[in-house]
Amino acid sequence: VVVLSPSENVLNISFSAINFTFPTATTFQYRMEGVDEDWQQPGGNRSITYTNLKGGDYRFLLKASNNEGIWSKQPATLAIHVGTPWYKTAWFYGLLALMGLGLIYLIYNFRVRQIQKESRLKADFENQIATIEMSALRAQMNPHFIFNCLNSIELYIIKNDTQKAAAYLSNFSRLVRLILQNSRSNFVNLKDELEALKLYIKLEQMRFRYSFDYVLDIEPGLDPEDYDIPPMLIQPFIENAIWHGLNQKDEKGKVQISIRNGEEVITCTIEDDGIGRVASERINAAKKVKRKSMGMSITQERIDIINKLYNTNNQVEIQDLYSPEGAPSGTRVIINIPI
């Protein structure tokens, strides 16, 4: 057996035959099993060279014929073994397979841990949302607001204006029912949200003796039933416009709510022609009013958590408005709600 190392991949085999009568008439045929499919003719050479033999076992066969064309009964054989490089051995491929399986397991395990972490984070966010939603509900239906509503109803009754008292009580009951209904979910249909806003504004109009008007402008072609938004996200900004902008104005004011369909967002714009934020803060400071707007701070917390939980980008922009002469003329709030 001829044994070759993996680097010895060039093999030259020389051969001859004993023929004293006609030595030049001797012909040969050879075949390397695993390399040559058929018997080969060496031509005039009595040697053959094989290059780039792969690792493994081979058998070189050689047969000869004399001048009468009689071939040898059994071909001569030469066993050859070429060593296999370590990186082409079965154990190395097995090692690669094990490493591949190990890598797949590590990736899978990492992904599982990542999903579990995201699930825990989502659960934490949902718990925070539940807590803040309840706080928001208490802030929007706070005792001060309920007390004022009940006072208005009582005033109508004292004045024997039972018709207005009944209308006020009916609207108030519907508003409470809508808010409780909408606050059960993280998202509510835009149509239901606008219905609650209209009831809220109507109650404030009655309470403030219709000292302001309101306009709800919905973009033509926009169907509120087609969209869902976080509940009670718009109301605190309308409340601010009424209480701090319009309520302190001498003449009749107006608040306009516009709903527009933007690129992947619903844009709600709340614009009032009140006294402006600077004047309102100055008046409150003079009156030593220290009431903190819990509705606004809770709304901002809700927006932050909703953005994290649902990977959205709810944005609020507040603009101070001025007349051509530079006097404060109101406030504009722009809320972009992803859809």
mmCIF file of C-alpha atoms in Angstrom:
data_model
loop_
_atom_site.group_PDB
_atom_site.id
_atom_site.type_symbol
_atom_site.label_atom_id
_atom_site.label_comp_id
_atom_site.label_asym_id
_atom_site.label_seq_id
_atom_site.Cartn_x
_atom_site.Cartn_y
_atom_site.Cartn_z
ATOM 1 C CA VAL A 1 0.000 0.000 0.000
ATOM 2 C CA VAL A 2 1.301 3.399 -0.944
ATOM 3 C CA VAL A 3 0.453 5.888 1.802
ATOM 4 C CA LEU A 4 0.434 9.607 0.996
ATOM 5 C CA SER A 5 -0.058 12.522 3.346
ATOM 6 C CA PRO A 6 -2.790 15.136 2.589
ATOM 7 C CA SER A 7 -0.129 17.475 1.166
ATOM 8 C CA GLU A 8 1.281 14.791 -1.188
ATOM 9 C CA ASN A 9 -1.406 15.131 -3.814
ATOM 10 C CA VAL A 10 0.811 14.515 -6.904
ATOM 11 C CA LEU A 11 1.394 10.822 -7.700
ATOM 12 C CA ASN A 12 3.582 9.546 -10.575
ATOM 13 C CA ILE A 13 3.401 5.849 -11.432
ATOM 14 C CA SER A 14 5.947 4.246 -13.824
ATOM 15 C CA PHE A 15 5.402 0.766 -15.205
ATOM 16 C CA SER A 16 6.997 -1.816 -17.533
ATOM 17 C CA ALA A 17 6.580 -5.466 -18.651
ATOM 18 C CA ILE A 18 8.961 -8.363 -19.414
ATOM 19 C CA ASN A 19 8.924 -9.181 -23.163
ATOM 20 C CA PHE A 20 12.238 -10.390 -24.573
ATOM 21 C CA THR A 21 10.958 -11.133 -28.082
ATOM 22 C CA PHE A 22 9.217 -7.890 -29.062
ATOM 23 C CA PRO A 23 9.550 -5.502 -26.087
ATOM 24 C CA THR A 24 8.414 -2.513 -28.124
ATOM 25 C CA ALA A 25 5.212 -4.296 -29.160
ATOM 26 C CA THR A 26 3.969 -4.438 -25.573
ATOM 27 C CA THR A 27 0.921 -2.192 -24.975
ATOM 28 C CA PHE A 28 -0.647 -1.121 -21.705
ATOM 29 C CA GLN A 29 -4.000 -0.029 -20.322
ATOM 30 C CA TYR A 30 -4.573 1.420 -16.864
ATOM 31 C CA ARG A 31 -7.393 2.641 -14.685
ATOM 32 C CA MET A 32 -7.504 4.350 -11.291
ATOM 33 C CA GLU A 33 -10.675 3.232 -9.555
ATOM 34 C CA GLY A 34 -12.569 6.242 -8.287
ATOM 35 C CA VAL A 35 -10.888 8.517 -10.866
ATOM 36 C CA ASP A 36 -11.004 6.873 -14.299
ATOM 37 C CA GLU A 37 -14.340 5.545 -15.490
ATOM 38 C CA ASP A 38 -12.835 3.468 -18.355
ATOM 39 C CA TRP A 39 -9.491 1.929 -19.194
ATOM 40 C CA GLN A 40 -7.005 4.508 -20.421
ATOM 41 C CA GLN A 41 -4.184 4.288 -23.013
ATOM 42 C CA PRO A 42 -0.851 5.697 -21.823
ATOM 43 C CA GLY A 43 0.362 6.382 -25.350
ATOM 44 C CA GLY A 44 4.111 6.196 -25.784
ATOM 45 C CA ASN A 45 4.818 6.955 -22.146
ATOM 46 C CA ARG A 46 5.294 4.287 -19.553
ATOM 47 C CA SER A 47 4.295 6.505 -16.690
ATOM 48 C CA ILE A 48 1.155 8.303 -15.572
ATOM 49 C CA THR A 49 0.709 11.231 -13.208
ATOM 50 C CA TYR A 50 -2.319 11.971 -11.002
ATOM 51 C CA THR A 51 -2.729 15.352 -9.330
ATOM 52 C CA ASN A 52 -5.086 16.698 -6.658
ATOM 53 C CA LEU A 53 -6.137 13.309 -5.371
ATOM 54 C CA LYS A 54 -8.720 13.711 -2.642
ATOM 55 C CA GLY A 55 -8.299 11.971 0.670
ATOM 56 C CA GLY A 56 -9.365 8.326 0.601
ATOM 57 C CA ASP A 57 -8.452 4.851 -0.679
ATOM 58 C CA TYR A 58 -7.684 4.114 -4.345
ATOM 59 C CA ARG A 59 -6.705 1.072 -6.435
ATOM 60 C CA PHE A 60 -4.526 1.490 -9.524
ATOM 61 C CA LEU A 61 -5.045 -1.271 -12.149
ATOM 62 C CA LEU A 62 -2.593 -2.013 -14.983
ATOM 63 C CA LYS A 63 -2.776 -4.665 -17.724
ATOM 64 C CA ALA A 64 -0.498 -5.433 -20.702
ATOM 65 C CA SER A 65 -0.689 -7.242 -24.067
ATOM 66 C CA ASN A 66 2.074 -8.817 -26.208
ATOM 67 C CA ASN A 67 2.700 -8.556 -29.930
ATOM 68 C CA GLU A 68 -0.060 -11.095 -30.597
ATOM 69 C CA GLY A 69 -2.641 -8.974 -28.775
ATOM 70 C CA ILE A 70 -2.998 -11.346 -25.852
ATOM 71 C CA TRP A 71 -3.790 -9.433 -22.637
ATOM 72 C CA SER A 72 -2.720 -10.438 -19.183
ATOM 73 C CA LYS A 73 -5.313 -12.515 -17.377
ATOM 74 C CA GLN A 74 -5.246 -10.457 -14.170
ATOM 75 C CA PRO A 75 -4.310 -6.772 -14.039
ATOM 76 C CA ALA A 76 -1.576 -5.710 -11.685
ATOM 77 C CA THR A 77 -2.929 -3.704 -8.740
ATOM 78 C CA LEU A 78 -1.482 -1.029 -6.517
ATOM 79 C CA ALA A 79 -3.345 0.076 -3.373
ATOM 80 C CA ILE A 80 -3.031 3.754 -2.551
ATOM 81 C CA HIS A 81 -4.161 5.659 0.536
ATOM 82 C CA VAL A 82 -4.230 9.480 0.529
ATOM 83 C CA GLY A 83 -4.606 11.086 3.937
ATOM 84 C CA THR A 84 -7.575 13.442 4.549
ATOM 85 C CA PRO A 85 -6.904 16.987 5.897
ATOM 86 C CA TRP A 86 -8.188 17.428 9.435
ATOM 87 C CA TYR A 87 -10.647 20.105 8.322
ATOM 88 C CA LYS A 88 -12.258 17.614 5.912
ATOM 89 C CA THR A 89 -12.621 14.737 8.332
ATOM 90 C CA ALA A 90 -15.942 13.425 9.621
ATOM 91 C CA TRP A 91 -15.146 14.391 13.204
ATOM 92 C CA PHE A 92 -14.467 17.981 12.136
ATOM 93 C CA TYR A 93 -17.783 18.173 10.275
ATOM 94 C CA GLY A 94 -19.435 16.705 13.347
ATOM 95 C CA LEU A 95 -17.798 19.371 15.490
ATOM 96 C CA LEU A 96 -19.043 22.075 13.111
ATOM 97 C CA ALA A 97 -22.555 20.635 13.322
ATOM 98 C CA LEU A 98 -22.402 20.674 17.125
ATOM 99 C CA MET A 99 -21.130 24.253 17.102
ATOM 100 C CA GLY A 100 -23.920 25.226 14.701
ATOM 101 C CA LEU A 101 -26.521 23.610 16.932
ATOM 102 C CA GLY A 102 -24.977 25.348 19.932
ATOM 103 C CA LEU A 103 -25.137 28.714 18.162
ATOM 104 C CA ILE A 104 -28.767 28.132 17.172
ATOM 105 C CA TYR A 105 -29.567 27.254 20.774
ATOM 106 C CA LEU A 106 -27.840 30.388 22.063
ATOM 107 C CA ILE A 107 -29.729 32.579 19.579
ATOM 108 C CA TYR A 108 -32.999 30.850 20.430
ATOM 109 C CA ASN A 109 -32.362 31.146 24.155
ATOM 110 C CA PHE A 110 -31.446 34.830 23.788
ATOM 111 C CA ARG A 111 -34.610 35.502 21.786
ATOM 112 C CA VAL A 112 -36.754 33.678 24.354
ATOM 113 C CA ARG A 113 -35.248 35.760 27.172
ATOM 114 C CA GLN A 114 -35.764 38.915 25.115
ATOM 115 C CA ILE A 115 -39.434 38.053 24.483
ATOM 116 C CA GLN A 116 -39.916 37.271 28.170
ATOM 117 C CA LYS A 117 -38.318 40.582 29.092
ATOM 118 C CA GLU A 118 -40.560 42.437 26.628
ATOM 119 C CA SER A 119 -43.593 40.612 28.021
ATOM 120 C CA ARG A 120 -42.684 41.619 31.567
ATOM 121 C CA LEU A 121 -42.090 45.198 30.449
ATOM 122 C CA LYS A 122 -45.423 45.249 28.625
ATOM 123 C CA ALA A 123 -47.193 43.862 31.678
ATOM 124 C CA ASP A 124 -45.593 46.557 33.842
ATOM 125 C CA PHE A 125 -46.676 49.245 31.383
ATOM 126 C CA GLU A 126 -50.211 47.852 31.303
ATOM 127 C CA ASN A 127 -50.348 47.993 35.090
ATOM 128 C CA GLN A 128 -49.134 51.575 35.026
ATOM 129 C CA ILE A 129 -51.722 52.425 32.390
ATOM 130 C CA ALA A 130 -54.488 50.890 34.477
ATOM 131 C CA THR A 131 -53.413 52.957 37.475
ATOM 132 C CA ILE A 132 -53.050 56.173 35.525
ATOM 133 C CA GLU A 133 -56.315 55.604 33.644
ATOM 134 C CA MET A 134 -58.129 55.484 36.961
ATOM 135 C CA SER A 135 -56.272 58.569 38.153
ATOM 136 C CA ALA A 136 -57.206 60.304 34.911
ATOM 137 C CA LEU A 137 -60.837 59.351 35.388
ATOM 138 C CA ARG A 138 -60.818 60.807 38.891
ATOM 139 C CA ALA A 139 -59.077 63.940 37.591
ATOM 140 C CA GLN A 140 -61.571 64.467 34.757
ATOM 141 C CA MET A 141 -64.603 63.641 36.855
ATOM 142 C CA ASN A 142 -63.123 65.340 39.913
ATOM 143 C CA PRO A 143 -65.242 66.353 42.922
ATOM 144 C CA HIS A 144 -64.892 70.031 41.985
ATOM 145 C CA PHE A 145 -66.478 69.445 38.577
ATOM 146 C CA ILE A 146 -69.226 67.221 40.025
ATOM 147 C CA PHE A 147 -69.902 69.760 42.795
ATOM 148 C CA ASN A 148 -70.287 72.576 40.254
ATOM 149 C CA CYS A 149 -72.620 70.459 38.111
ATOM 150 C CA LEU A 150 -74.797 69.596 41.100
ATOM 151 C CA ASN A 151 -74.810 73.254 42.162
ATOM 152 C CA SER A 152 -76.042 74.259 38.726
ATOM 153 C CA ILE A 153 -78.821 71.674 38.898
ATOM 154 C CA GLU A 154 -79.765 72.894 42.383
ATOM 155 C CA LEU A 155 -79.813 76.505 41.174
ATOM 156 C CA TYR A 156 -82.202 75.631 38.346
ATOM 157 C CA ILE A 157 -84.471 73.843 40.818
ATOM 158 C CA ILE A 158 -84.458 76.803 43.248
ATOM 159 C CA LYS A 159 -85.448 79.071 40.361
ATOM 160 C CA ASN A 160 -88.226 76.600 39.512
ATOM 161 C CA ASP A 161 -86.574 76.109 36.131
ATOM 162 C CA THR A 162 -87.198 72.387 36.163
ATOM 163 C CA GLN A 163 -86.870 72.139 32.397
ATOM 164 C CA LYS A 164 -83.255 73.353 32.436
ATOM 165 C CA ALA A 165 -82.534 71.297 35.541
ATOM 166 C CA ALA A 166 -83.809 68.166 33.819
ATOM 167 C CA ALA A 167 -81.809 68.919 30.662
ATOM 168 C CA TYR A 168 -78.651 69.555 32.682
ATOM 169 C CA LEU A 169 -79.125 66.392 34.730
ATOM 170 C CA SER A 170 -79.780 64.348 31.584
ATOM 171 C CA ASN A 171 -76.601 65.600 29.897
ATOM 172 C CA PHE A 172 -74.591 65.126 33.079
ATOM 173 C CA SER A 173 -75.793 61.521 33.468
ATOM 174 C CA ARG A 174 -75.008 60.722 29.834
ATOM 175 C CA LEU A 175 -71.519 62.214 30.205
ATOM 176 C CA VAL A 176 -70.764 60.183 33.332
ATOM 177 C CA ARG A 177 -71.993 57.016 31.634
ATOM 178 C CA LEU A 178 -69.911 57.685 28.488
ATOM 179 C CA ILE A 179 -66.752 58.445 30.453
ATOM 180 C CA LEU A 180 -67.117 55.302 32.546
ATOM 181 C CA GLN A 181 -67.776 53.264 29.406
ATOM 182 C CA ASN A 182 -64.867 54.745 27.432
ATOM 183 C CA SER A 183 -62.422 54.429 30.314
ATOM 184 C CA ARG A 184 -62.725 50.635 30.400
ATOM 185 C CA SER A 185 -60.502 50.251 27.324
ATOM 186 C CA ASN A 186 -57.107 51.574 26.311
ATOM 187 C CA PHE A 187 -58.637 52.716 23.014
ATOM 188 C CA VAL A 188 -62.089 54.025 22.165
ATOM 189 C CA ASN A 189 -63.859 54.799 18.917
ATOM 190 C CA LEU A 190 -63.366 58.411 17.836
ATOM 191 C CA LYS A 191 -67.128 58.800 17.372
ATOM 192 C CA ASP A 192 -67.778 57.930 21.039
ATOM 193 C CA GLU A 193 -64.958 60.206 22.184
ATOM 194 C CA LEU A 194 -66.382 63.168 20.243
ATOM 195 C CA GLU A 195 -69.838 62.465 21.676
ATOM 196 C CA ALA A 196 -68.418 62.697 25.218
ATOM 197 C CA LEU A 197 -66.605 65.933 24.323
ATOM 198 C CA LYS A 198 -69.789 67.527 22.976
ATOM 199 C CA LEU A 199 -71.676 66.625 26.154
ATOM 200 C CA TYR A 200 -68.873 68.009 28.309
ATOM 201 C CA ILE A 201 -68.782 71.308 26.381
ATOM 202 C CA LYS A 202 -72.580 71.603 26.508
ATOM 203 C CA LEU A 203 -72.514 71.254 30.310
ATOM 204 C CA GLU A 204 -69.794 73.900 30.591
ATOM 205 C CA GLN A 205 -71.805 76.211 28.324
ATOM 206 C CA MET A 206 -74.843 75.872 30.560
ATOM 207 C CA ARG A 207 -72.775 76.359 33.704
ATOM 208 C CA PHE A 208 -71.062 79.489 32.355
ATOM 209 C CA ARG A 209 -74.345 80.916 30.996
ATOM 210 C CA TYR A 210 -73.325 80.374 27.379
ATOM 211 C CA SER A 211 -70.431 82.818 27.652
ATOM 212 C CA PHE A 212 -68.702 81.007 24.795
ATOM 213 C CA ASP A 213 -69.542 79.151 21.614
ATOM 214 C CA TYR A 214 -67.868 76.085 20.203
ATOM 215 C CA VAL A 215 -67.345 74.673 16.725
ATOM 216 C CA LEU A 216 -66.560 71.036 15.969
ATOM 217 C CA ASP A 217 -65.015 70.877 12.500
ATOM 218 C CA ILE A 218 -64.475 67.358 11.109
ATOM 219 C CA GLU A 219 -62.655 66.993 7.811
ATOM 220 C CA PRO A 220 -65.069 66.090 4.980
ATOM 221 C CA GLY A 221 -64.789 62.415 4.153
ATOM 222 C CA LEU A 222 -63.386 61.511 7.570
ATOM 223 C CA ASP A 223 -65.619 58.951 9.301
ATOM 224 C CA PRO A 224 -64.957 58.970 13.082
ATOM 225 C CA GLU A 225 -66.195 55.373 13.310
ATOM 226 C CA ASP A 226 -63.128 54.263 11.317
ATOM 227 C CA TYR A 227 -60.610 55.345 13.967
ATOM 228 C CA ASP A 228 -59.752 54.439 17.569
ATOM 229 C CA ILE A 229 -57.830 56.724 19.918
ATOM 230 C CA PRO A 230 -56.891 56.685 23.631
ATOM 231 C CA PRO A 231 -59.950 57.825 25.647
ATOM 232 C CA MET A 232 -60.184 61.237 27.306
ATOM 233 C CA LEU A 233 -56.975 62.432 25.672
ATOM 234 C CA ILE A 234 -58.511 65.600 24.206
ATOM 235 C CA GLN A 235 -60.852 66.669 27.044
ATOM 236 C CA PRO A 236 -58.222 68.128 29.435
ATOM 237 C CA PHE A 237 -57.042 70.558 26.742
ATOM 238 C CA ILE A 238 -60.619 71.717 26.074
ATOM 239 C CA GLU A 239 -61.116 72.121 29.823
ATOM 240 C CA ASN A 240 -58.005 74.298 29.998
ATOM 241 C CA ALA A 241 -59.226 76.428 27.094
ATOM 242 C CA ILE A 242 -62.586 77.034 28.801
ATOM 243 C CA TRP A 243 -61.445 77.549 32.377
ATOM 244 C CA HIS A 244 -58.231 79.502 31.835
ATOM 245 C CA GLY A 245 -58.821 81.160 28.481
ATOM 246 C CA LEU A 246 -62.508 81.821 27.819
ATOM 247 C CA ASN A 247 -63.925 81.999 31.358
ATOM 248 C CA GLN A 248 -61.769 85.022 32.198
ATOM 249 C CA LYS A 249 -62.659 86.896 29.012
ATOM 250 C CA ASP A 250 -64.993 89.910 29.219
ATOM 251 C CA GLU A 251 -66.760 89.327 25.910
ATOM 252 C CA LYS A 252 -68.140 86.131 24.451
ATOM 253 C CA GLY A 253 -65.470 83.686 23.356
ATOM 254 C CA LYS A 254 -65.179 80.703 21.080
ATOM 255 C CA VAL A 255 -63.337 77.403 21.078
ATOM 256 C CA GLN A 256 -62.897 75.477 17.845
ATOM 257 C CA ILE A 257 -62.049 71.768 17.682
ATOM 258 C CA SER A 258 -60.773 70.571 14.300
ATOM 259 C CA ILE A 259 -60.283 66.909 13.406
ATOM 260 C CA ARG A 260 -58.074 66.177 10.400
ATOM 261 C CA ASN A 261 -56.663 63.010 8.835
ATOM 262 C CA GLY A 262 -52.905 63.453 8.362
ATOM 263 C CA GLU A 263 -50.239 61.027 7.234
ATOM 264 C CA GLU A 264 -50.744 58.059 9.581
ATOM 265 C CA VAL A 265 -52.095 60.377 12.300
ATOM 266 C CA ILE A 266 -55.339 61.983 13.377
ATOM 267 C CA THR A 267 -54.626 65.641 14.099
ATOM 268 C CA CYS A 268 -56.865 67.352 16.643
ATOM 269 C CA THR A 269 -56.474 71.129 16.888
ATOM 270 C CA ILE A 270 -58.074 73.012 19.800
ATOM 271 C CA GLU A 271 -58.033 76.766 19.321
ATOM 272 C CA ASP A 272 -59.586 79.360 21.615
ATOM 273 C CA ASP A 273 -59.741 83.147 21.405
ATOM 274 C CA GLY A 274 -59.285 83.577 25.146
ATOM 275 C CA ILE A 275 -56.900 85.782 27.090
ATOM 276 C CA GLY A 276 -53.833 83.577 26.527
ATOM 277 C CA ARG A 277 -51.631 81.621 28.894
ATOM 278 C CA VAL A 278 -49.516 84.550 30.092
ATOM 279 C CA ALA A 279 -52.514 86.683 31.095
ATOM 280 C CA SER A 280 -54.225 83.693 32.716
ATOM 281 C CA GLU A 281 -51.155 82.921 34.818
ATOM 282 C CA ARG A 282 -50.915 86.581 35.823
ATOM 283 C CA ILE A 283 -54.585 86.677 36.912
ATOM 284 C CA ASN A 284 -54.253 83.423 38.846
ATOM 285 C CA ALA A 285 -51.120 84.731 40.539
ATOM 286 C CA ALA A 286 -52.925 87.941 41.538
ATOM 287 C CA LYS A 287 -55.816 85.894 42.922
ATOM 288 C CA LYS A 288 -53.294 83.596 44.610
ATOM 289 C CA VAL A 289 -54.843 80.622 42.840
ATOM 290 C CA LYS A 290 -52.669 77.578 43.421
ATOM 291 C CA ARG A 291 -54.902 74.956 41.802
ATOM 292 C CA LYS A 292 -52.730 72.434 40.008
ATOM 293 C CA SER A 293 -54.026 71.045 36.702
ATOM 294 C CA MET A 294 -53.990 67.363 37.576
ATOM 295 C CA GLY A 295 -55.808 66.569 34.341
ATOM 296 C CA MET A 296 -52.948 67.976 32.256
ATOM 297 C CA SER A 297 -50.145 66.280 34.186
ATOM 298 C CA ILE A 298 -51.951 62.930 34.164
ATOM 299 C CA THR A 299 -52.658 63.302 30.447
ATOM 300 C CA GLN A 300 -48.955 63.829 29.773
ATOM 301 C CA GLU A 301 -48.120 60.726 31.823
ATOM 302 C CA ARG A 302 -50.669 58.743 29.819
ATOM 303 C CA ILE A 303 -49.182 59.964 26.539
ATOM 304 C CA ASP A 304 -45.662 58.943 27.624
ATOM 305 C CA ILE A 305 -46.733 55.442 28.690
ATOM 306 C CA ILE A 306 -48.910 54.873 25.597
ATOM 307 C CA ASN A 307 -45.956 55.839 23.395
ATOM 308 C CA LYS A 308 -43.699 53.325 25.168
ATOM 309 C CA LEU A 309 -46.245 50.526 25.299
ATOM 310 C CA TYR A 310 -47.469 50.696 21.709
ATOM 311 C CA ASN A 311 -44.321 52.153 20.147
ATOM 312 C CA THR A 312 -46.249 55.206 18.963
ATOM 313 C CA ASN A 313 -45.429 58.884 18.859
ATOM 314 C CA ASN A 314 -48.375 60.834 20.273
ATOM 315 C CA GLN A 315 -47.317 64.475 20.247
ATOM 316 C CA VAL A 316 -48.782 67.653 21.720
ATOM 317 C CA GLU A 317 -47.788 71.147 20.600
ATOM 318 C CA ILE A 318 -49.042 74.291 22.371
ATOM 319 C CA GLN A 319 -48.885 77.642 20.560
ATOM 320 C CA ASP A 320 -49.629 81.102 21.945
ATOM 321 C CA LEU A 321 -51.674 83.247 19.542
ATOM 322 C CA TYR A 322 -51.268 87.001 19.095
ATOM 323 C CA SER A 323 -53.189 89.735 17.314
ATOM 324 C CA PRO A 324 -51.552 91.778 14.518
ATOM 325 C CA GLU A 325 -50.786 94.376 17.199
ATOM 326 C CA GLY A 326 -48.935 91.763 19.277
ATOM 327 C CA ALA A 327 -51.561 91.345 21.999
ATOM 328 C CA PRO A 328 -52.352 87.817 23.283
ATOM 329 C CA SER A 329 -55.391 86.483 21.418
ATOM 330 C CA GLY A 330 -55.724 82.881 22.517
ATOM 331 C CA THR A 331 -54.062 79.491 22.507
ATOM 332 C CA ARG A 332 -53.773 76.688 19.976
ATOM 333 C CA VAL A 333 -53.148 73.065 20.973
ATOM 334 C CA ILE A 334 -52.212 70.530 18.276
ATOM 335 C CA ILE A 335 -52.467 66.834 19.176
ATOM 336 C CA ASN A 336 -51.090 64.273 16.713
ATOM 337 C CA ILE A 337 -52.482 60.807 17.444
ATOM 338 C CA PRO A 338 -50.984 57.878 15.449
ATOM 339 C CA ILE A 339 -53.525 55.568 13.804
#
